[in-house]
XYZ file of C-alpha atoms in Angstrom:
780
model
C -41.255 -5.498 -1.918
C -41.127 -3.890 1.536
C -44.839 -4.544 2.108
C -44.426 -8.202 1.039
C -41.504 -8.621 3.436
C -43.523 -7.058 6.274
C -46.476 -9.357 5.539
C -44.126 -12.351 5.608
C -42.658 -11.171 8.919
C -46.075 -10.703 10.482
C -47.267 -14.100 9.255
C -44.192 -15.723 10.808
C -44.784 -13.814 14.065
C -48.440 -14.875 14.110
C -47.457 -18.527 13.584
C -44.867 -18.314 16.374
C -47.424 -16.620 18.619
C -49.988 -19.384 18.029
C -47.349 -22.045 18.733
C -46.296 -20.289 21.951
C -49.927 -19.945 23.001
C -50.478 -23.690 22.563
C -47.287 -24.408 24.493
C -48.423 -22.042 27.252
C -51.725 -23.907 27.645
C -49.892 -27.230 27.831
C -47.539 -25.769 30.449
C -50.514 -24.479 32.450
C -52.027 -27.954 32.536
C -48.651 -29.395 33.530
C -48.274 -26.848 36.365
C -51.791 -27.613 37.686
C -51.118 -31.366 37.548
C -47.823 -30.917 39.325
C -49.487 -28.801 42.023
C -52.054 -31.572 42.611
C -49.312 -34.194 42.703
C -47.277 -32.092 45.162
C -50.342 -31.711 47.469
C -50.985 -35.486 47.395
C -47.336 -36.172 48.099
C -47.384 -33.733 51.025
C -50.380 -35.587 52.512
C -48.612 -38.904 52.041
C -45.547 -37.423 53.733
C -47.637 -36.377 56.739
C -49.166 -39.876 57.024
C -45.778 -41.520 56.775
C -44.340 -39.167 59.385
C -47.182 -40.031 61.778
C -46.696 -43.774 61.268
C -42.939 -43.320 61.731
C -43.501 -41.459 64.993
C -45.771 -44.266 66.281
C -43.191 -46.894 65.346
C -40.432 -44.915 66.997
C -42.505 -44.597 70.191
C -43.144 -48.364 70.173
C -39.470 -48.986 69.598
C -38.495 -46.755 72.475
C -40.952 -48.502 74.800
C -39.655 -51.915 73.693
C -36.040 -50.892 74.264
C -36.971 -49.669 77.723
C -38.807 -52.920 78.456
C -35.839 -54.937 77.204
C -33.491 -53.023 79.495
C -35.773 -53.800 82.458
C -35.908 -57.476 81.598
C -32.161 -57.668 81.144
C -31.598 -56.161 84.591
C -34.116 -58.556 86.092
C -32.340 -61.508 84.489
C -29.037 -60.309 85.909
C -30.545 -60.092 89.402
C -31.961 -63.591 89.076
C -28.617 -64.958 87.915
C -26.905 -63.298 90.884
C -29.446 -64.873 93.234
C -28.881 -68.275 91.652
C -25.148 -67.906 92.016
C -25.584 -67.095 95.720
C -28.091 -69.878 96.308
C -25.953 -72.698 94.809
C -23.155 -72.785 97.497
C -25.689 -72.505 100.226
C -27.531 -75.446 98.821
C -24.464 -77.647 98.939
C -23.952 -76.986 102.633
C -27.556 -77.423 103.630
C -28.817 -80.184 101.356
C -30.866 -81.839 103.888
C -32.267 -78.758 105.463
C -32.935 -77.151 102.189
C -34.783 -79.816 100.234
C -38.037 -77.998 100.731
C -36.410 -74.656 99.845
C -34.798 -76.232 96.716
C -38.143 -77.440 95.546
C -39.510 -73.953 95.964
C -36.526 -72.448 94.191
C -36.877 -74.916 91.316
C -40.540 -74.012 90.916
C -39.632 -70.347 90.943
C -36.877 -71.029 88.480
C -39.190 -72.798 86.077
C -41.664 -69.946 86.343
C -38.885 -67.432 85.717
C -37.556 -69.466 82.800
C -40.961 -69.623 81.171
C -41.507 -65.947 81.726
C -38.046 -65.200 80.343
C -38.631 -67.378 77.263
C -41.897 -65.572 76.565
C -40.235 -62.211 76.949
C -37.383 -63.228 74.635
C -39.805 -64.425 71.942
C -41.844 -61.301 72.289
C -38.655 -59.212 72.054
C -37.565 -61.030 68.873
C -40.968 -60.572 67.315
C -40.921 -56.879 68.195
C -37.373 -56.532 66.806
C -38.462 -58.143 63.511
C -41.511 -55.888 63.291
C -39.409 -52.839 64.086
C -36.781 -53.801 61.466
C -39.428 -54.405 58.821
C -41.180 -51.138 59.659
C -37.833 -49.291 59.595
C -36.919 -50.757 56.186
C -40.344 -49.975 54.790
C -40.103 -46.434 56.132
C -36.666 -45.954 54.603
C -37.860 -47.298 51.251
C -40.923 -45.056 51.263
C -38.855 -42.090 52.369
C -36.310 -42.690 49.539
C -39.096 -42.974 46.982
C -40.744 -39.816 48.231
C -37.462 -37.933 48.219
C -36.644 -39.043 44.685
C -40.127 -38.101 43.553
C -39.821 -34.758 45.330
C -36.466 -34.135 43.606
C -37.964 -34.978 40.205
C -40.921 -32.726 40.910
C -38.599 -29.893 41.944
C -36.537 -30.311 38.741
C -39.732 -30.395 36.658
C -40.980 -27.285 38.444
C -37.674 -25.547 37.751
C -37.870 -26.587 34.095
C -41.443 -25.345 33.858
C -40.384 -22.100 35.477
C -37.530 -21.739 32.982
C -39.939 -22.427 30.108
C -42.374 -19.866 31.479
C -39.579 -17.305 31.846
C -38.421 -18.005 28.295
C -41.952 -17.615 26.978
C -42.410 -14.330 28.829
C -39.119 -13.085 27.409
C -40.169 -14.131 23.916
C -43.511 -12.414 24.381
C -41.808 -9.216 25.540
C -39.335 -9.359 22.623
C -42.144 -9.940 20.122
C -44.080 -7.065 21.654
C -41.073 -4.766 21.356
C -40.464 -5.899 17.771
C -44.090 -5.319 16.862
C -44.060 -1.894 18.464
C -40.873 -0.989 16.570
C -42.349 -2.308 13.326
C -45.504 -0.347 13.995
C -43.495 2.845 14.505
C -41.472 2.140 11.358
C -44.630 1.504 9.366
C -46.152 4.734 10.620
C -43.000 6.611 9.597
C -43.040 4.839 6.232
C -46.685 5.642 5.718
C -45.994 9.306 6.465
C -43.038 9.328 4.061
C -45.105 7.577 1.408
C -47.873 10.112 1.808
C -45.313 12.890 1.369
C -43.873 11.118 -1.665
C -47.365 10.685 -3.068
C -48.012 14.410 -2.714
C -44.658 15.168 -4.351
C -45.440 12.707 -7.141
C -48.761 14.386 -7.742
C -47.061 17.764 -8.022
C -44.405 16.280 -10.290
C -47.001 14.633 -12.499
C -48.784 17.949 -12.884
C -45.491 19.637 -13.740
C -44.589 16.834 -16.159
C -47.963 17.094 -17.837
C -47.426 20.816 -18.319
C -43.920 20.188 -19.638
C -45.263 17.488 -21.964
C -47.849 19.862 -23.345
C -45.203 22.529 -23.932
C -42.811 20.006 -25.453
C -45.511 18.599 -27.680
C -46.356 22.045 -28.956
C -42.679 22.943 -29.435
C -41.811 19.657 -31.128
C -44.820 19.784 -33.387
C -43.744 23.252 -34.542
C -40.145 22.132 -35.038
C -41.269 19.013 -36.867
C -43.303 21.071 -39.297
C -40.332 23.381 -39.854
C -37.867 20.500 -40.314
C -40.213 18.683 -42.687
C -40.595 21.787 -44.778
C -36.805 22.296 -44.835
C -36.203 18.625 -45.731
C -38.762 18.728 -48.515
C -37.372 21.958 -49.916
C -33.577 21.681 -49.497
C -32.351 18.072 -48.905
C -31.286 16.441 -52.211
C -30.275 13.010 -50.775
C -29.537 11.141 -47.490
C -25.961 9.831 -47.246
C -26.797 7.352 -44.443
C -29.243 5.607 -46.741
C -26.465 4.037 -48.828
C -23.771 1.959 -47.135
C -21.031 3.095 -49.560
C -21.526 6.745 -48.579
C -22.160 5.941 -44.936
C -18.798 4.151 -44.690
C -17.117 7.516 -45.333
C -18.810 9.145 -42.341
C -16.631 9.543 -39.261
C -18.050 7.522 -36.325
C -18.303 8.813 -32.785
C -14.938 8.728 -30.992
C -14.914 6.126 -28.239
C -11.819 6.870 -26.190
C -12.548 4.143 -23.650
C -12.716 1.537 -26.412
C -9.396 2.712 -27.858
C -7.654 2.666 -24.474
C -9.016 -0.800 -23.778
C -7.818 -2.084 -27.168
C -4.375 -0.540 -26.623
C -4.148 -2.152 -23.195
C -5.133 -5.546 -24.650
C -2.611 -5.125 -27.468
C 0.102 -4.280 -24.922
C -0.650 -7.426 -22.916
C -0.620 -9.506 -26.110
C 2.739 -7.961 -27.082
C 4.229 -8.946 -23.697
C 2.958 -12.519 -24.049
C 4.282 -12.776 -27.645
C 7.695 -11.486 -26.506
C 7.853 -14.180 -23.807
C 6.798 -16.795 -26.377
C 9.440 -15.598 -28.880
C 12.229 -15.796 -26.292
C 11.105 -19.290 -25.298
C 11.021 -20.449 -28.957
C 14.495 -18.997 -29.587
C 15.874 -20.799 -26.542
C 14.170 -24.056 -27.540
C 15.593 -24.031 -31.087
C 19.119 -22.992 -30.022
C 19.327 -25.590 -27.223
C 18.051 -28.325 -29.555
C 20.847 -27.322 -31.954
C 23.379 -27.692 -29.107
C 21.933 -31.086 -28.188
C 22.344 -32.361 -31.780
C 26.026 -31.412 -31.584
C 26.409 -33.457 -28.336
C 24.103 -36.500 -28.530
C 24.154 -39.275 -29.727
C 27.640 -38.385 -31.087
C 29.722 -35.563 -29.678
C 31.017 -33.298 -32.482
C 34.176 -32.558 -30.488
C 35.144 -36.268 -30.521
C 33.649 -37.555 -33.773
C 31.803 -36.209 -36.798
C 28.028 -36.178 -36.585
C 25.776 -37.539 -39.312
C 25.002 -35.387 -42.406
C 21.327 -35.397 -41.428
C 22.063 -33.825 -38.062
C 24.488 -31.369 -39.730
C 21.719 -30.172 -42.049
C 19.261 -30.073 -39.135
C 21.652 -27.951 -37.037
C 22.222 -25.651 -40.016
C 18.469 -25.058 -40.352
C 18.070 -24.578 -36.583
C 20.850 -21.990 -36.675
C 18.566 -19.825 -38.858
C 15.698 -19.795 -36.330
C 16.177 -16.171 -35.260
C 15.423 -14.879 -38.781
C 12.006 -16.571 -38.599
C 11.119 -16.075 -34.899
C 12.179 -12.443 -34.375
C 9.785 -11.034 -37.030
C 6.847 -12.313 -34.937
C 7.796 -9.895 -32.154
C 8.363 -7.075 -34.644
C 4.982 -7.651 -36.322
C 3.178 -7.612 -32.948
C 5.055 -4.435 -31.995
C 3.956 -2.697 -35.221
C 0.371 -3.800 -34.554
C 0.549 -2.353 -31.014
C 1.965 0.935 -32.318
C -0.795 1.211 -34.929
C -3.477 1.151 -32.178
C -3.498 4.683 -30.786
C -6.035 6.842 -28.985
C -6.922 8.809 -32.125
C -7.619 5.858 -34.440
C -10.668 3.618 -34.847
C -9.670 0.013 -34.099
C -11.717 -2.645 -35.873
C -10.734 -5.522 -38.151
C -11.141 -3.311 -41.250
C -8.616 -0.751 -39.953
C -5.951 -3.071 -38.446
C -3.747 -3.260 -41.531
C -0.700 -4.338 -39.499
C -2.417 -7.629 -38.647
C -1.642 -8.740 -42.201
C 2.121 -8.304 -41.659
C 1.942 -10.314 -38.420
C 0.082 -13.054 -40.307
C 2.775 -13.084 -43.015
C 5.545 -13.412 -40.386
C 3.611 -16.274 -38.807
C 3.313 -18.048 -42.163
C 7.086 -17.727 -42.691
C 7.701 -19.258 -39.236
C 5.295 -22.125 -40.068
C 7.235 -22.734 -43.282
C 10.360 -22.959 -41.127
C 8.634 -25.496 -38.831
C 7.544 -27.560 -41.830
C 11.102 -27.490 -43.162
C 12.709 -28.704 -39.907
C 9.990 -31.249 -38.991
C 11.258 -34.173 -41.152
C 14.837 -33.588 -40.003
C 13.696 -33.564 -36.400
C 11.819 -36.826 -36.843
C 14.796 -38.451 -38.574
C 17.181 -37.305 -35.828
C 14.906 -38.893 -33.239
C 14.894 -42.117 -35.265
C 18.691 -41.970 -35.384
C 18.784 -41.666 -31.596
C 16.523 -44.710 -31.347
C 18.807 -46.730 -33.634
C 21.938 -45.958 -31.567
C 23.324 -48.572 -29.162
C 22.873 -46.288 -26.127
C 19.095 -46.040 -26.584
C 17.007 -48.200 -24.251
C 13.424 -49.331 -24.767
C 12.034 -46.641 -22.404
C 14.061 -43.946 -24.195
C 12.845 -45.251 -27.551
C 9.221 -44.980 -26.362
C 9.811 -41.390 -25.201
C 11.372 -40.481 -28.578
C 8.323 -41.861 -30.412
C 6.022 -39.803 -28.170
C 8.115 -36.690 -28.818
C 7.954 -37.217 -32.596
C 4.142 -37.382 -32.353
C 4.135 -34.225 -30.192
C 6.274 -32.328 -32.740
C 3.819 -33.210 -35.502
C 0.939 -31.973 -33.311
C 2.809 -28.742 -32.559
C 3.302 -27.997 -36.274
C -0.354 -28.793 -36.996
C -1.523 -26.474 -34.195
C 0.641 -23.631 -35.517
C -0.785 -24.185 -39.020
C -4.357 -24.047 -37.661
C -3.584 -20.856 -35.745
C -2.013 -19.283 -38.838
C -5.116 -20.014 -40.960
C -7.460 -18.332 -38.463
C -5.191 -15.283 -38.064
C -4.960 -15.009 -41.869
C -8.761 -15.042 -41.992
C -8.913 -12.237 -39.371
C -6.447 -10.202 -41.496
C -8.649 -10.471 -44.614
C -11.156 -7.623 -43.757
C -8.303 -5.085 -43.795
C -7.139 -6.181 -47.285
C -9.937 -8.096 -49.030
C -13.435 -7.214 -47.739
C -15.138 -10.069 -49.602
C -12.808 -12.730 -48.126
C -14.623 -12.943 -44.752
C -18.198 -12.058 -43.924
C -19.042 -10.153 -40.738
C -21.307 -12.962 -39.570
C -18.268 -15.304 -39.399
C -16.102 -12.990 -37.255
C -17.280 -14.458 -33.952
C -16.811 -18.077 -35.059
C -13.259 -17.333 -36.293
C -12.378 -15.696 -32.958
C -13.729 -18.681 -30.970
C -11.674 -21.024 -33.173
C -8.567 -18.930 -32.475
C -9.205 -19.396 -28.727
C -9.644 -23.150 -29.200
C -6.410 -23.339 -31.246
C -4.507 -21.501 -28.488
C -5.834 -23.937 -25.872
C -4.775 -26.841 -28.128
C -1.285 -25.324 -28.422
C -1.105 -25.174 -24.600
C -2.133 -28.843 -24.299
C 0.493 -29.932 -26.876
C 3.215 -27.986 -25.027
C 2.209 -29.662 -21.758
C 2.608 -33.086 -23.395
C 6.011 -32.095 -24.832
C 7.244 -30.869 -21.432
C 6.068 -34.073 -19.721
C 7.621 -36.433 -22.291
C 10.853 -34.442 -22.546
C 11.282 -34.400 -18.753
C 10.870 -38.191 -18.704
C 13.387 -38.516 -21.533
C 15.872 -36.255 -19.724
C 15.647 -38.302 -16.513
C 16.281 -41.536 -18.467
C 19.283 -39.997 -20.272
C 20.749 -38.724 -17.007
C 20.726 -42.286 -15.662
C 22.798 -43.539 -18.616
C 26.462 -44.310 -17.802
C 27.695 -42.380 -20.866
C 25.780 -39.174 -20.001
C 28.153 -36.187 -19.898
C 27.785 -32.945 -18.010
C 27.235 -31.089 -21.284
C 24.259 -33.299 -22.116
C 22.770 -32.861 -18.638
C 23.043 -29.051 -18.744
C 21.678 -28.924 -22.307
C 18.705 -31.092 -21.351
C 18.020 -28.848 -18.356
C 18.114 -25.759 -20.602
C 15.744 -27.382 -23.111
C 13.397 -28.345 -20.259
C 13.396 -24.776 -18.920
C 12.633 -23.406 -22.424
C 9.810 -25.954 -22.876
C 8.354 -25.006 -19.461
C 8.544 -21.334 -20.477
C 6.748 -22.213 -23.732
C 3.956 -24.039 -21.857
C 3.546 -21.159 -19.403
C 3.464 -18.610 -22.241
C 0.951 -20.674 -24.208
C -1.278 -21.045 -21.139
C -1.148 -17.294 -20.438
C -2.004 -16.418 -24.059
C -4.883 -18.958 -24.123
C -6.406 -17.712 -20.841
C -5.911 -14.072 -21.894
C -7.674 -14.619 -25.221
C -10.546 -16.601 -23.669
C -11.068 -13.893 -21.000
C -11.237 -11.117 -23.649
C -13.147 -13.122 -26.264
C -16.526 -11.586 -25.351
C -15.066 -8.094 -25.630
C -13.556 -8.905 -29.050
C -16.914 -10.175 -30.325
C -18.771 -7.148 -28.890
C -16.287 -4.633 -30.354
C -16.864 -5.894 -33.921
C -20.018 -3.739 -34.137
C -17.969 -0.594 -33.579
C -18.180 1.455 -36.791
C -20.215 4.093 -38.659
C -23.674 5.029 -37.419
C -26.774 3.258 -38.790
C -24.782 0.768 -40.847
C -23.359 -2.732 -40.659
C -19.732 -1.528 -40.719
C -16.905 -0.572 -43.028
C -17.248 -2.021 -46.505
C -13.718 -1.857 -47.848
C -10.256 -0.992 -46.528
C -10.174 1.980 -48.877
C -13.306 3.471 -47.295
C -11.840 2.829 -43.823
C -8.631 4.618 -44.832
C -10.624 7.570 -46.224
C -12.629 7.686 -43.006
C -9.412 7.854 -40.949
C -8.144 10.736 -43.131
C -11.430 12.582 -42.616
C -11.120 11.942 -38.886
C -7.631 13.482 -38.831
C -8.863 16.505 -40.766
C -11.789 16.942 -38.372
C -9.470 16.703 -35.355
C -7.104 19.275 -36.883
C -10.039 21.599 -37.569
C -11.271 21.275 -33.977
C -7.773 22.039 -32.686
C -7.565 25.122 -34.870
C -10.865 26.350 -33.430
C -9.548 26.000 -29.884
C -7.434 29.175 -29.774
C -6.330 30.314 -26.323
C -8.034 33.511 -25.137
C -6.023 36.464 -23.870
C -5.940 36.916 -20.126
C -8.124 39.770 -18.930
C -9.582 40.958 -15.665
C -13.283 40.081 -15.274
C -15.765 42.924 -15.183
C -17.034 42.175 -11.667
C -13.494 41.978 -10.279
C -12.596 45.305 -11.913
C -15.663 46.955 -10.334
C -14.714 45.561 -6.924
C -11.121 46.862 -7.284
C -12.449 50.330 -8.228
C -14.667 50.440 -5.116
C -11.711 49.420 -2.939
C -9.557 52.199 -4.382
C -12.247 54.817 -3.788
C -12.863 53.688 -0.230
C -9.107 53.625 0.506
C -8.653 57.259 -0.603
C -11.598 58.383 1.528
C -10.503 56.512 4.647
C -6.822 57.483 4.509
C -7.273 60.467 6.870
C -9.261 58.415 9.331
C -6.539 55.759 9.355
C -3.865 58.405 10.071
C -5.848 59.686 13.071
C -6.276 56.148 14.391
C -2.505 55.576 14.107
C -1.749 58.752 16.116
C -4.203 57.752 18.848
C -2.724 54.263 19.064
C 0.824 55.732 19.350
C -0.278 57.973 22.245
C -1.851 54.990 24.032
C 1.362 52.973 23.575
C 3.505 55.748 25.110
C 1.159 56.013 28.139
C 1.270 52.260 28.655
C 5.080 52.234 28.552
C 5.213 54.954 31.244
C 2.832 52.969 33.470
C 4.957 49.884 32.905
C 8.137 51.630 34.118
C 6.288 52.966 37.204
C 5.019 49.522 38.212
C 8.473 47.975 37.632
C 9.966 50.401 40.180
C 7.146 49.630 42.644
C 7.842 45.901 42.325
C 11.593 46.395 43.041
C 10.805 48.409 46.198
C 8.373 45.732 47.391
C 11.038 43.042 46.910
C 13.543 44.997 49.021
C 10.965 45.500 51.825
C 10.119 41.801 51.804
C 13.790 40.773 52.144
C 14.235 43.118 55.147
C 11.109 41.787 56.848
C 12.242 38.181 56.353
C 15.651 38.930 57.881
C 14.062 40.623 60.909
C 11.742 37.655 61.542
C 14.682 35.238 61.309
C 16.680 37.190 63.919
C 13.729 37.215 66.330
C 13.276 33.465 65.973
C 16.962 32.809 66.758
C 16.812 34.876 69.973
C 13.607 33.320 71.303
C 14.305 29.656 70.403
C 17.079 29.079 73.014
C 14.963 30.155 76.081
C 11.911 28.233 74.971
C 13.869 24.990 74.550
C 15.055 24.957 78.235
C 11.518 25.495 79.607
C 10.060 22.850 77.369
C 12.628 20.239 78.551
C 11.751 20.784 82.227
C 8.017 20.551 81.606
C 8.438 17.297 79.600
C 10.451 15.659 82.447
C 7.778 16.459 85.077
C 4.993 15.206 82.861
C 6.825 11.922 82.162
C 7.428 11.219 85.886
C 3.754 11.741 86.720
C 2.655 9.503 83.883
C 4.987 6.691 85.064
C 3.508 6.777 88.573
C -0.070 6.669 87.237
C 0.732 3.726 85.019
C 2.286 1.752 87.900
C -0.794 2.250 90.101
C -3.095 1.294 87.259
C -1.146 -1.922 86.692
C -1.287 -2.760 90.352
C -5.045 -2.310 90.399
C -5.832 -3.917 87.065
C -3.636 -7.097 87.197
C -5.304 -10.055 88.961
C -3.583 -11.957 91.812
C -2.825 -15.416 90.585
C -2.239 -18.375 92.966
C 0.590 -20.647 91.865
C -0.300 -23.578 94.130
C -1.425 -26.515 92.047
C -2.574 -28.453 95.112
C -5.071 -25.810 96.048
C -6.602 -25.877 92.646
C -6.766 -29.600 92.758
C -8.483 -29.569 96.133
C -10.863 -26.850 94.831
C -11.799 -29.015 91.842
C -12.068 -32.182 93.921
C -14.410 -30.380 96.321
C -16.805 -29.498 93.453
C -19.841 -31.689 93.499
C -21.019 -33.433 90.341
C -24.769 -33.948 90.140
C -25.759 -37.621 89.978
C -28.846 -39.081 88.403
C -31.297 -39.942 91.073
C -33.113 -42.668 89.236
C -33.661 -44.302 85.901
C -36.905 -42.383 85.425
C -34.898 -39.158 85.192
C -32.685 -40.673 82.449
C -35.695 -41.883 80.484
C -37.392 -38.556 80.950
C -34.351 -36.645 79.666
C -34.020 -39.056 76.706
C -37.647 -38.612 75.684
C -37.477 -34.846 76.122
C -34.451 -34.657 73.806
C -36.192 -36.904 71.289
C -39.336 -34.753 71.427
C -37.244 -31.607 70.879
C -35.571 -33.156 67.790
C -38.872 -34.310 66.320
C -40.500 -30.898 66.905
C -37.563 -29.185 65.177
C -37.900 -31.566 62.188
C -41.640 -30.945 62.078
C -41.089 -27.187 62.134
C -38.613 -27.514 59.241
C -41.068 -29.597 57.213
C -43.864 -27.088 57.933
C -41.666 -24.162 56.941
C -40.700 -25.926 53.669
C -44.320 -26.670 52.889
C -45.260 -23.034 53.556
C -42.419 -21.886 51.312
C -43.530 -24.202 48.505
C -47.119 -23.075 48.887
C -46.050 -19.404 48.674
C -43.993 -20.133 45.575
C -46.918 -21.927 43.929
C -49.233 -19.007 44.699
C -46.710 -16.539 43.269
C -46.386 -18.674 40.123
C -50.151 -18.826 39.713
C -50.401 -15.030 40.100
C -47.610 -14.535 37.566
C -49.370 -16.868 35.159
C -52.602 -14.948 35.558
C -50.813 -11.645 34.914
C -49.055 -13.147 31.889
C -52.397 -14.334 30.491
C -53.905 -10.887 30.951
C -50.925 -9.205 29.275
C -51.062 -11.802 26.502
C -54.733 -11.081 25.873
C -54.037 -7.353 25.765
C -51.150 -7.938 23.383
C -53.258 -10.129 21.132
C -55.820 -7.339 20.902
C -53.072 -4.848 20.093
C -51.674 -7.286 17.535
C -55.049 -7.602 15.860
C -55.430 -3.835 15.716
C -51.873 -3.433 14.403
C -52.388 -6.131 11.770
C -55.648 -4.478 10.682
C -53.899 -1.112 10.425
C -51.002 -2.680 8.540
C -53.283 -4.443 6.086
C -55.212 -1.207 5.536
C -51.983 0.752 4.995
C -50.664 -1.930 2.670
C -53.836 -1.841 0.609
C -53.607 1.942 0.394
C -49.936 1.701 -0.526
C -50.550 -0.882 -3.238
C -53.367 1.177 -4.744
C -51.311 4.383 -4.686
C -48.222 2.600 -6.014
C -50.167 1.017 -8.866
C -51.743 4.304 -9.828
C -48.420 6.161 -9.709
C -46.600 3.368 -11.523
C -49.230 3.394 -14.269
C -48.961 7.153 -14.560
C -45.150 7.039 -14.559
C -45.049 4.262 -17.153
C -47.395 6.253 -19.380
C -45.256 9.340 -18.912
C -42.005 7.448 -19.547
C -43.426 5.862 -22.701
C -44.610 9.240 -23.907
C -41.234 10.806 -23.082
C -39.374 7.998 -24.880
C -41.518 8.455 -27.974
C -40.952 12.189 -27.811
C -37.189 11.703 -27.402
C -37.126 9.345 -30.374
C -39.010 11.829 -32.526
C -36.672 14.587 -31.304
C -33.563 12.558 -32.127
C -34.957 11.735 -35.568
C -35.779 15.368 -36.178
C -32.320 16.448 -35.019
C -30.706 13.926 -37.359
C -32.863 15.134 -40.200
C -32.009 18.747 -39.374
C -28.287 17.883 -39.314
C -28.559 16.129 -42.666
C -30.488 19.100 -44.017
C -27.769 21.446 -42.767
C -25.051 19.312 -44.331
C -26.933 19.066 -47.609
C -27.644 22.791 -47.593
C -23.952 23.487 -47.016
C -23.043 21.123 -49.878
C -25.594 22.792 -52.142
C -24.326 26.243 -51.240
C -20.726 25.138 -51.968
C -21.830 23.673 -55.313
C -23.709 26.852 -56.173
C -20.685 28.948 -55.320
C -18.435 26.759 -57.447
C -20.926 27.046 -60.317
């Protein structure tokens, strides 16, 4: 089994490995494609950046040209504004000049119109180029983002695959180590099995020789001295005492105890049901305290009053049956004589039920005929009458099956052993039917009680009586359900225990033989008890020898012990003297220490007053010097601040602000700043591209290393699988050989055991027959 599981595991691992290898190849292709796509996109990015730079340069030149034209237009407008008033004053003198100015104006207007059109065209081109650049840039960025996410996903997949590969490698290495350990253990077991087989073969040879000799002896004894075999005839075999099965007896006693408890609950519920129905007849439909009830109900109540004399014997019969099942008896159907008494009590109770059934039906009809009865109540009464008939029929069926089970203990020919199991299954079915009938009675009676409670003439007595009857019916249903489930749970055990009886026979033949067997069993138990006499208490031989050695050694070592005691007493006295000496030394040292402490305290008091005065003077001088040093340091370190706001204002107003000399300087500064920004962006793009290129190279190196490790692992896997297959083949061959040898040995041993048991039985019978013959000879 272990080898098959390992083969299955390795097949699964090989399949997973092939799948992962295919996935790895696909991922490699995807990584290469993505690298090519990223390189193409980088080239496109460079081209787009170059075109964008050209467009930006053109845009900057156009803006500069526009600014120049705008300033020129302003100058021309200013000149026009100045020339108009002058023209009014000097119309005559300035006709020639006006003509010239108009020509210049037309030239300027044409030039201005051309510049404006050119500016619009350039603006449109710039806007279109800007929009196209933005669109391309957005597309490239989105594509770059998707490529980055795909690269991250591929990286995650690659990492997962490497982890899986490492885990599979570790698992395979562990399995390889386990298989090596298993192979070593199996080799050891094989060696042990070989040794055991050799030993077993030797034992078999010895046993065969021994048993063959015994068999010859037993056959000779049987042929010479055995007159007959009592197990051959069932009549004689029924008198033999069977083997005592204490577990079976305890189990049967436990089952009988549970059945007794259930029967007691059922008896109490039946008593309550009959007594409360008697009370109800006295109350409804006519109350006996107010008016006389009908003669039918009087007779019915009289019969119900006698219920205890029929119900109580059921409990007593079950109790006697429980007491008859003890640990010393043999409990089968042939020996349970008390089951007959329980069956008789049950038949008497069924006679009681048959006697009260017509009265019960008539009383229900009388309730239906009364004026208080409604249609719903009448329907419930009809259902209850049907339920009562079913209840009596179920009890009759149960009584017939129990009477059949009681037959083997009284009349052996009344019930065959082959029908025991069918009778027991029918008893279980009858109990389940009794439970179903009681459930119907409880349901219909509860409905009837609710309808009667709603009647205007319902008294408190009737309500309480109905509640009591309902509680007794519920108890009956619960008891019936418990008994049915209990019997169905133990039905298999009952059927299996029917084979319990004398050895090598179908069972007890007659109750008389079973009774004789029980008497023989009691005699045998008494004989065994008489043999078990308590032995007198005595000291064992080994313990007595040990006590004697201890006594001898104690007498010899008494003198040595006395010397040791004297030496120990001398040592104790010396130690006590040393203790007193060191106690005195410690007291003297304490006194000296107290004196020294007092002297030091006096010296400190005398010297502390003079030292305090000197210390105060020194502290005052030091503090004065420190204050002077701090003042000078503050004077040096603090800056001199001028509080005149006017001076500061004049100082700031005197500061010269650099002005731009010309527009070329502004344009130059603008272009320099723009060049600096573009160079910084270009450096960032270059650094990103370098970073991506380094990452791609690292990924390619990692992939190459992973492929190499994968190839090495595949080779190791092949070698491991070859070794495993070889070991498995060796294991299967060794197992088959050892299993064949063991099966042969076990079969041989079983045959030998069977022959031994047969020979022992024959020897026992020979001994018994020889004893009987010797007794007969003595009597003769």
